[in-house]
Short mmCIF file of C-alpha atoms in Angstrom, two decimals:
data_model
loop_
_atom_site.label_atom_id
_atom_site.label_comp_id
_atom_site.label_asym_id
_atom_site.label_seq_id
_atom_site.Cartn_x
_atom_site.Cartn_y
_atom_site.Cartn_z
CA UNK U 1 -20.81 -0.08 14.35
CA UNK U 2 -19.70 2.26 17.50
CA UNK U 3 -18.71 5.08 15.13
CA UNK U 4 -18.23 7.46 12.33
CA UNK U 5 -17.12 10.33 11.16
CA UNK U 6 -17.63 12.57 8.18
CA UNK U 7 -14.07 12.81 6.09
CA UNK U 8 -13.06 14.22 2.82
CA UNK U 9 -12.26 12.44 -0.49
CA UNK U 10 -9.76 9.74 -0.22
CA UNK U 11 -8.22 5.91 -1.08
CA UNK U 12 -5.91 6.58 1.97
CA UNK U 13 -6.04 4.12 4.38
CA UNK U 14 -6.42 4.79 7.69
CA UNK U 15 -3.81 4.51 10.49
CA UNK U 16 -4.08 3.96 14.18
CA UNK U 17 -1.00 4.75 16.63
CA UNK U 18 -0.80 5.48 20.16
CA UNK U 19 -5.08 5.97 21.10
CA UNK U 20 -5.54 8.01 17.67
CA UNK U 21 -6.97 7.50 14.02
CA UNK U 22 -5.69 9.12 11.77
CA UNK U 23 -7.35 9.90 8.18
CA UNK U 24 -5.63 11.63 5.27
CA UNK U 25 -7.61 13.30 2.63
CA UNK U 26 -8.56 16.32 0.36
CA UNK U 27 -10.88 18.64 2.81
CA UNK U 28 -14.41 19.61 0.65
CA UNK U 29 -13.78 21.98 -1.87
CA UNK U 30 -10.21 23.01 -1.49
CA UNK U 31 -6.80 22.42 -3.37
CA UNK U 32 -5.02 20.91 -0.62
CA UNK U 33 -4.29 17.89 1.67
CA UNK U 34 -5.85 17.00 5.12
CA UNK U 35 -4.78 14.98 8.14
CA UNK U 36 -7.19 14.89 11.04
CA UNK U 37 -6.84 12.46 13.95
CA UNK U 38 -9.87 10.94 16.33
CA UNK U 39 -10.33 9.18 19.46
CA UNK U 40 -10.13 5.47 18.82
CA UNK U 41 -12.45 4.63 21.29
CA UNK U 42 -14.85 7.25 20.79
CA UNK U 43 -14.59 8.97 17.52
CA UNK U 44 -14.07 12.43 18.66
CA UNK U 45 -12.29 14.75 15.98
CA UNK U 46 -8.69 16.10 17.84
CA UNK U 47 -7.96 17.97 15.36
CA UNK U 48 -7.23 18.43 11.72
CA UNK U 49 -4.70 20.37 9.74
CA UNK U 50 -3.91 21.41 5.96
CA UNK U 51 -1.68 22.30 3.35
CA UNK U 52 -2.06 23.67 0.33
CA UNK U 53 -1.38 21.88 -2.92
CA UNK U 54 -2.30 22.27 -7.21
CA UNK U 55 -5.19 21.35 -8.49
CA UNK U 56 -5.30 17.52 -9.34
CA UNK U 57 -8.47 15.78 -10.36
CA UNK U 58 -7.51 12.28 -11.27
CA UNK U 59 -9.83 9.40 -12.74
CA UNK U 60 -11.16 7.37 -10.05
CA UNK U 61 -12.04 9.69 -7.18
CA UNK U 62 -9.98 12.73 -5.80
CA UNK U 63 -7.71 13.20 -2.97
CA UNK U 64 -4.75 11.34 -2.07
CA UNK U 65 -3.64 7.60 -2.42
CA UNK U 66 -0.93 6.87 -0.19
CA UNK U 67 -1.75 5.93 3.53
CA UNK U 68 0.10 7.58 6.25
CA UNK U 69 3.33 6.30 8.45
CA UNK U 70 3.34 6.90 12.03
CA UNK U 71 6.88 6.38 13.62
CA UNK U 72 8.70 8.54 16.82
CA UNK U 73 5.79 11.14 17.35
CA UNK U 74 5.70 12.02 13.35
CA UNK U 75 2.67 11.14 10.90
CA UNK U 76 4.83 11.03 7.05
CA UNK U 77 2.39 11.10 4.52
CA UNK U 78 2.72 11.48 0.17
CA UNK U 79 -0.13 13.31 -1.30
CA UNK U 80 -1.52 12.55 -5.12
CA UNK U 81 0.61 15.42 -6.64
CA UNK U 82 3.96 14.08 -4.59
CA UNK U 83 3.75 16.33 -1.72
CA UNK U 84 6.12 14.36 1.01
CA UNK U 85 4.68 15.93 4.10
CA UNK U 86 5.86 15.66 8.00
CA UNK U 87 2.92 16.10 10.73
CA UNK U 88 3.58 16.49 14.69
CA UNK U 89 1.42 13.45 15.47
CA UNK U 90 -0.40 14.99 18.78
CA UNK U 91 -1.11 18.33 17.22
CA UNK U 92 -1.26 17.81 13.27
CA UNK U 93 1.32 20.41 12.97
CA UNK U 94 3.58 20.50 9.57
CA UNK U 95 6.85 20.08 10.45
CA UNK U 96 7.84 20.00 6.67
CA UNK U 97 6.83 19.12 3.28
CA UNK U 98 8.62 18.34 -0.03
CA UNK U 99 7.05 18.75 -3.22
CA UNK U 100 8.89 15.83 -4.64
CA UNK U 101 7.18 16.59 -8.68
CA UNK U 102 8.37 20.12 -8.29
CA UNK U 103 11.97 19.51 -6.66
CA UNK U 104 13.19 16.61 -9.66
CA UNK U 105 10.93 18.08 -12.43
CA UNK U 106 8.97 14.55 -12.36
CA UNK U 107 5.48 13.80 -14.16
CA UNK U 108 2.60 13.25 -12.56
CA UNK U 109 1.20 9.84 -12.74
CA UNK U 110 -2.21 9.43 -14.67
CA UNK U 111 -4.12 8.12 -11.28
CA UNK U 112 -1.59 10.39 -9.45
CA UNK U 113 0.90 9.61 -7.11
CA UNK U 114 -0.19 6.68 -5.42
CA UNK U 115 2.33 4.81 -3.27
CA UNK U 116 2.85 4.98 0.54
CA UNK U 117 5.78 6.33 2.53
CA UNK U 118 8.34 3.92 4.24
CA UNK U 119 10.20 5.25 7.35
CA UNK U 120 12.92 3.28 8.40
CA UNK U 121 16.32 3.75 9.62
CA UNK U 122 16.09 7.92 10.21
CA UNK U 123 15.11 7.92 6.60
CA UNK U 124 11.77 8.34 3.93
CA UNK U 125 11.87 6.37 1.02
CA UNK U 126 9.76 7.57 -2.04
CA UNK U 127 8.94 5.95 -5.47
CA UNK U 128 10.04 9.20 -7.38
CA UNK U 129 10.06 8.77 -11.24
CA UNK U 130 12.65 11.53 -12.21
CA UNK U 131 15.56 11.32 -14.20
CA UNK U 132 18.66 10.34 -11.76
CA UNK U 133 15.60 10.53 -8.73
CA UNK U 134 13.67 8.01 -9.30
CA UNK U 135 13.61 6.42 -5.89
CA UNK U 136 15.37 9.04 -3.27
CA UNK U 137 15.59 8.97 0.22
CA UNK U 138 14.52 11.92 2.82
CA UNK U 139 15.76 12.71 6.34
CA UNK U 140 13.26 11.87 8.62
CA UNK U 141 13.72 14.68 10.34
CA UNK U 142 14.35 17.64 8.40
CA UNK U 143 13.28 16.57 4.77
CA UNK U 144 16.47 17.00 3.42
CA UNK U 145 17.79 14.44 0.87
CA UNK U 146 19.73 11.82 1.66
CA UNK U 147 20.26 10.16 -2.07
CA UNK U 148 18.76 9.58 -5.23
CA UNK U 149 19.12 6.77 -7.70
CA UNK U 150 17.88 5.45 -11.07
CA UNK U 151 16.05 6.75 -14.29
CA UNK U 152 13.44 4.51 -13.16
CA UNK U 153 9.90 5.65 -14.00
CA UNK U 154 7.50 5.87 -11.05
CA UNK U 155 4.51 3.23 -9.97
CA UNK U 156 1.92 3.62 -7.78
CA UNK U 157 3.75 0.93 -5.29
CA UNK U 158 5.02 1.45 -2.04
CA UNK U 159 8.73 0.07 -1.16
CA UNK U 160 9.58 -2.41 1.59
CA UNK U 161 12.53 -2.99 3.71
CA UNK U 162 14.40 -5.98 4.21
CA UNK U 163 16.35 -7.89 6.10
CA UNK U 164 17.73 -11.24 4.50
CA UNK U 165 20.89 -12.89 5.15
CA UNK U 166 21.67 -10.49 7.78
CA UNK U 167 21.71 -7.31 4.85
CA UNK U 168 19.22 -4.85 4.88
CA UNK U 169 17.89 -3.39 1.45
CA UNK U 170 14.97 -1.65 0.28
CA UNK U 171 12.85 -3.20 -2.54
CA UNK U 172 10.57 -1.16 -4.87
CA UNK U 173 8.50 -2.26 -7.86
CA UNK U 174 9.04 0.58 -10.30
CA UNK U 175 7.82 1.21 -13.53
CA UNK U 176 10.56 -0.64 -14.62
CA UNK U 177 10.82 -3.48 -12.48
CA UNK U 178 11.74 -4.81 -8.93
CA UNK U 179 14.59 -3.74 -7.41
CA UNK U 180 17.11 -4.39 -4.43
CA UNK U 181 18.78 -1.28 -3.26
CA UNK U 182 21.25 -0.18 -0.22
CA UNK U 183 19.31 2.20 2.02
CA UNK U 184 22.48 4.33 2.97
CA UNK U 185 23.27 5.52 -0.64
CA UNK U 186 20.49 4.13 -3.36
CA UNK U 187 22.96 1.65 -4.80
CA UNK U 188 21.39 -1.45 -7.26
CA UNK U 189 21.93 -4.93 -5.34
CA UNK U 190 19.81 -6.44 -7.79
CA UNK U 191 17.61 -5.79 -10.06
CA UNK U 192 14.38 -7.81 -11.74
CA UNK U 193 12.90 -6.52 -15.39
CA UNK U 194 8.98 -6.61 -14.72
CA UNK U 195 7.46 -3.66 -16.85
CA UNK U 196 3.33 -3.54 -16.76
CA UNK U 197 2.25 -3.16 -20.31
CA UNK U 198 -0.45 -0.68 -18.72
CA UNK U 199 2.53 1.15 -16.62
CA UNK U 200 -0.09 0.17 -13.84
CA UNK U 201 1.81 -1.51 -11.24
CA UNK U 202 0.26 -1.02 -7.94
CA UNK U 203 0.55 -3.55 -5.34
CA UNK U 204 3.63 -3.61 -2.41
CA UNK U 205 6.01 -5.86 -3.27
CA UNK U 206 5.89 -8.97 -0.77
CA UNK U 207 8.46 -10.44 1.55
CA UNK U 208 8.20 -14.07 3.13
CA UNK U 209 10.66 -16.34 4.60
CA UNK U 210 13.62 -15.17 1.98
CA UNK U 211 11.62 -14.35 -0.90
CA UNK U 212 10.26 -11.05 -2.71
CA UNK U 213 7.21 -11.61 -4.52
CA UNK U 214 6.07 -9.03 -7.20
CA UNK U 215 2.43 -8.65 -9.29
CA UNK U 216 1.13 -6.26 -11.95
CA UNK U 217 -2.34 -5.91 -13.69
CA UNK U 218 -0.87 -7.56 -17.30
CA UNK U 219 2.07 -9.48 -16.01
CA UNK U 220 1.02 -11.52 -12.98
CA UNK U 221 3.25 -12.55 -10.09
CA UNK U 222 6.89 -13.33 -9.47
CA UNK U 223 8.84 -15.26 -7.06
CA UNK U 224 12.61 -13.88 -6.62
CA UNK U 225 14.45 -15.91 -4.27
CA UNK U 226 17.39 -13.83 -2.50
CA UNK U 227 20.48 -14.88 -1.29
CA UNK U 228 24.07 -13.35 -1.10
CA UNK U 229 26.90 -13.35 -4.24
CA UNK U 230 30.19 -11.59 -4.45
CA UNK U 231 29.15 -8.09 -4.61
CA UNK U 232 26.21 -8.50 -2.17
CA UNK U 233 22.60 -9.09 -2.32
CA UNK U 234 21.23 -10.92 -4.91
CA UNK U 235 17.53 -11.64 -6.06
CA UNK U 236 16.86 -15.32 -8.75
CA UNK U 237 13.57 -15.81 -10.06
CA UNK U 238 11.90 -18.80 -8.54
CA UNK U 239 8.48 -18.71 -10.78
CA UNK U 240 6.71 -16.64 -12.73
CA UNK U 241 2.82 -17.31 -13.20
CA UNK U 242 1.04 -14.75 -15.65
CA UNK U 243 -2.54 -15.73 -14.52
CA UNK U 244 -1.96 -14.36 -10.92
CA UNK U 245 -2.33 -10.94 -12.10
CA UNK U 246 -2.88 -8.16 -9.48
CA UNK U 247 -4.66 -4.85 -9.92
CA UNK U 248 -3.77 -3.49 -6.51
CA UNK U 249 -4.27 -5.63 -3.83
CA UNK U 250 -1.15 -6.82 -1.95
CA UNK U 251 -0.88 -10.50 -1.42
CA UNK U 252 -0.74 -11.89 1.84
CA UNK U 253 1.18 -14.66 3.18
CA UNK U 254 -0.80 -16.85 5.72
CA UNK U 255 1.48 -19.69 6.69
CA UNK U 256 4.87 -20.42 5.76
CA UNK U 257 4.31 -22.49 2.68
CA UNK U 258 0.97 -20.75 1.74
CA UNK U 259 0.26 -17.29 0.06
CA UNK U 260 -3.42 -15.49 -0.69
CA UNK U 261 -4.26 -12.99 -3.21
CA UNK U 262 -6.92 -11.08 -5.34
CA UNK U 263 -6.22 -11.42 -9.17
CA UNK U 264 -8.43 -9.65 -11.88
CA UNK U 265 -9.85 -9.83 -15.36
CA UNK U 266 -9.12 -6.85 -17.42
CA UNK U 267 -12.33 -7.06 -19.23
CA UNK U 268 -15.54 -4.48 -19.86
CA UNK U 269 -17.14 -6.56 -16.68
CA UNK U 270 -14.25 -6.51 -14.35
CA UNK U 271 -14.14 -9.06 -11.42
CA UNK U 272 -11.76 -10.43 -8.44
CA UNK U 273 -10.79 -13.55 -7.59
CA UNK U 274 -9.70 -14.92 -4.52
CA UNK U 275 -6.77 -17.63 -4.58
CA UNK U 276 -4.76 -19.28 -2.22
CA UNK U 277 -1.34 -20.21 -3.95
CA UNK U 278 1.23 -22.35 -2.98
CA UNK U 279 4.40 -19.80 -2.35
CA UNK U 280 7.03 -22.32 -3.88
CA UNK U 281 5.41 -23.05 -6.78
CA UNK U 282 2.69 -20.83 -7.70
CA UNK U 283 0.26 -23.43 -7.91
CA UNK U 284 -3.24 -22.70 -7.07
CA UNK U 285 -4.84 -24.44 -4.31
CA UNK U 286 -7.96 -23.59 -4.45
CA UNK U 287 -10.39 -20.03 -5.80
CA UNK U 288 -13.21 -18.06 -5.07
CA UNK U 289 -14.32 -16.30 -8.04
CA UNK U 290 -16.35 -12.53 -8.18
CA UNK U 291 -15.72 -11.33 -4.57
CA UNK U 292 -15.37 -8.10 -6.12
CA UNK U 293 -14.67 -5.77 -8.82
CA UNK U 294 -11.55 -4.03 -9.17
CA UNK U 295 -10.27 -4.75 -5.36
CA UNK U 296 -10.67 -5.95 -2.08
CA UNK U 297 -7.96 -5.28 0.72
CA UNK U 298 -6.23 -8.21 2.51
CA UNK U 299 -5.69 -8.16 6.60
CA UNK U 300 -3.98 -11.21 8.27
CA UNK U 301 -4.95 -11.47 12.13
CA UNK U 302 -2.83 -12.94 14.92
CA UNK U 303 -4.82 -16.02 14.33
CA UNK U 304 -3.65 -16.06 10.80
CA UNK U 305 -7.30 -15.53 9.59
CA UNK U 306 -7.99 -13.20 7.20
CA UNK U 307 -9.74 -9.94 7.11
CA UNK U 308 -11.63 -8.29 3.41
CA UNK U 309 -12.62 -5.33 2.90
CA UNK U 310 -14.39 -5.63 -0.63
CA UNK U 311 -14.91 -2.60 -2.92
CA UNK U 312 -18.18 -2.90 -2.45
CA UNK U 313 -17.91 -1.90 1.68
CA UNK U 314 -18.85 -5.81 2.89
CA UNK U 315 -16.05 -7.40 6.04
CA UNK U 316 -15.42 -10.61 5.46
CA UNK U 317 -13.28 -12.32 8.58
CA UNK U 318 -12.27 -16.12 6.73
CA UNK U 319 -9.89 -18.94 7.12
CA UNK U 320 -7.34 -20.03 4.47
CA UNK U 321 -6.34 -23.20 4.98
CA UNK U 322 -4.81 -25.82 2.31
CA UNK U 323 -7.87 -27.37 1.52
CA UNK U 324 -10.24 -24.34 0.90
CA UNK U 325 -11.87 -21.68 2.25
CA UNK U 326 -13.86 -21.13 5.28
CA UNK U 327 -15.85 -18.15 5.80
CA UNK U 328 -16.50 -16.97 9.13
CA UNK U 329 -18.24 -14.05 9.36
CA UNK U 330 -19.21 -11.36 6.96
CA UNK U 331 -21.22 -7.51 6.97
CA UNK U 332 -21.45 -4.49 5.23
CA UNK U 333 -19.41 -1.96 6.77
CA UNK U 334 -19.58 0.64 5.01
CA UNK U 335 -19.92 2.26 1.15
CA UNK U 336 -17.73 1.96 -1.95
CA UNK U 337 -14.56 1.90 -1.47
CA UNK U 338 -10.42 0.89 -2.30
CA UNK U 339 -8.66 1.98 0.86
CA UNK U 340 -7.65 -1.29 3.22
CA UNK U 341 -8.88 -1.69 7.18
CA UNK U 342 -7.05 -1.07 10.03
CA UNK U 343 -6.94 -3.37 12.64
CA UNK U 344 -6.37 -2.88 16.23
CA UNK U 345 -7.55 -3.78 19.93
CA UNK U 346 -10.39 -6.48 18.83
CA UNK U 347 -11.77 -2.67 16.28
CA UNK U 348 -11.57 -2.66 12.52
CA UNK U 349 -11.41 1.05 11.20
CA UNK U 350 -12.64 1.29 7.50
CA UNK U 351 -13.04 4.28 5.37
CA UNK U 352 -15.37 5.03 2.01
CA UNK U 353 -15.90 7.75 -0.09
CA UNK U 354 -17.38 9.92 2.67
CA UNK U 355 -16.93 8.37 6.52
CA UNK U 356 -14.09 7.09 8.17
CA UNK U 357 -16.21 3.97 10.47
CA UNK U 358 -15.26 2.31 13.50
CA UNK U 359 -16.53 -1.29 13.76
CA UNK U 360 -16.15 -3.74 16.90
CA UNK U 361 -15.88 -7.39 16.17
CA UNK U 362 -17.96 -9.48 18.32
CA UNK U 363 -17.74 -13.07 19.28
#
């Protein structure tokens, strides 16, 4: 460990850009939403600046969900009540915010909101849930909107963007499914039916050498293959494999031909286990059962090892080949917790319920 630093309530993940960490959270005892940034290299607290927000207390912990985007000098962020917020990333100064529940008269979720920003193209793309808004898109600049589309209910997933076949589109997983849509105007390309019985769907959908790949906590994973018809984009199911159900961790591809992921048991004794699965076929190559209990966040390296942050705060650095796995290294990091490690410059930067931790890996 070369560091820590107290931080407020939080399964935000934290972000490092230009020299700084950056943590978002709900300060102690306030009704509001905090991003502070610190040294990478030492830990010392820049600065850290508020907004206020309603009163939320979701099951599961307090403060906000969604893990911050850093892109041109601007920190975009999406607090647990659907506060869209703009930072100045050297001085933590609001530059705007969007109440996104308040502008399309849109429910709450019961976890609240949950998925991440995207920034791409000049524009912020949000998983919604409103009548006619249920994705939308946001000048990254000003706030303003630039579209909205669908009557699609809102997940706690975070879109993607895309580039296949030389046409970019932005995928989201819903509440009502996976879908394919221009980023200039919110237009369907395509669209996949994949409703979680729970109305659970968490994870960010997946892209890997021309396929999407989707998972839910009741339905499993799918594989949609896209390609290019008459009218644009399209998206065909290549499998569908029930057992390689998700709860929120993202799977990961680690080679061309090779994915890994985390699937649960909904059960009174929950627990995780890890697969590798063959990405044209779904079959499983080989397991490793109980290596936690609701989650553990996934981390591919430049090597194309793999980095695990457990739920119960223990690092696990492995290899995924084929044949099985090979575990590496592995410490406890830290206390309980869902948010996913950052990775950068040979540090791994880890939060739990109350410290955001800087660890150094050795050799």
């Amino acid at each position: 460990m070369l560091w820590k630093q107290p931080v407020g309530e939080s399964h935000s993940s934290p972000v490092v850009a230009g020299g700084l960490v950056y943590a978002f959270y709900q300060p102690k005892g306030k009704n509001a939403d905090a991003l502070a940034a610190f040294d990478a290299v030492t830990g010392e607290r820049k600065w850290e600046q508020t907004y206020d927000r309603p009163a939320f207390s979701p099951p599961f912990g307090n403060g906000p969900r969604g893990t911050p985007a850093v892109v041109d000098g601007k920190v975009y962020t999406l607090g647990g009540t659907g506060v869209l917020a703009c930072w100045d990333a050297a001085s933590g100064k609001v530059v705007w915010t969007v109440d996104t529940l308040k502008q399309y008269k849109a429910p709450n979720l019961n976890f609240g909101i949950s998925g991440s920003p995207l920034v791409a193209g000049g524009k912020v793309f949000v998983n919604v849930g409103a009548k006619g808004a249920g994705i939308a898109a946001f000048d990254a600049a000003t706030g303003k909107e630039v579209w909205k589309a669908t009557d699609d209910k809102a997940s706690y997933s975070s879109p993607i963007v895309v580039e296949a076949e030389g046409k970019k589109q932005v995928v989201f997983l819903t509440a009502a499914g996976l879908v394919g849509v221009n980023p200039d105007t919110g237009k369907d390309y395509w669209r996949y039916p994949f409703k979680d019985l729970l109305q659970e769907s968490a994870t960010t959908p997946l892209y890997h050498d021309g396929t999407v790949y989707g998972s839910s906590v009741t339905l499993g994973s799918v594989a949609l293959k896209l390609g290019t018809g008459e009218n644009g984009p399209t998206a065909k199911k290549l499998w569908a494999d029930p057992k390689l159900n998700c709860y929120f961790s993202t799977p990961v591809a680690v080679a061309a031909d090779t994915l890994v992921m985390l699937n649960g048991k909904l059960s009174i004794n929950p627990s995780i286990t890890l697969r590798a699965v063959d990405a044209a076929t779904a079959k499983v190559l080989w397991e490793r059962p109980n290596v936690g209990k609701y989650h553990a966040a996934l981390v591919r390296t430049a090597d194309a090892k793999l980095l695990m942050l457990d739920d119960a705060g223990n690092l696990t650095l492995f290899a995924a080949p084929r044949d099985g796995y090979r575990e590496l290294a592995k410490a406890k990091v830290c206390g309980a917790t869902w948010a996913h490690p950052a990775l950068a410059n040979g540090k791994v930067y880890v939060r739990d319920e109350t410290e955001l931790v800087c660890v150094e890996l050795g050799r």
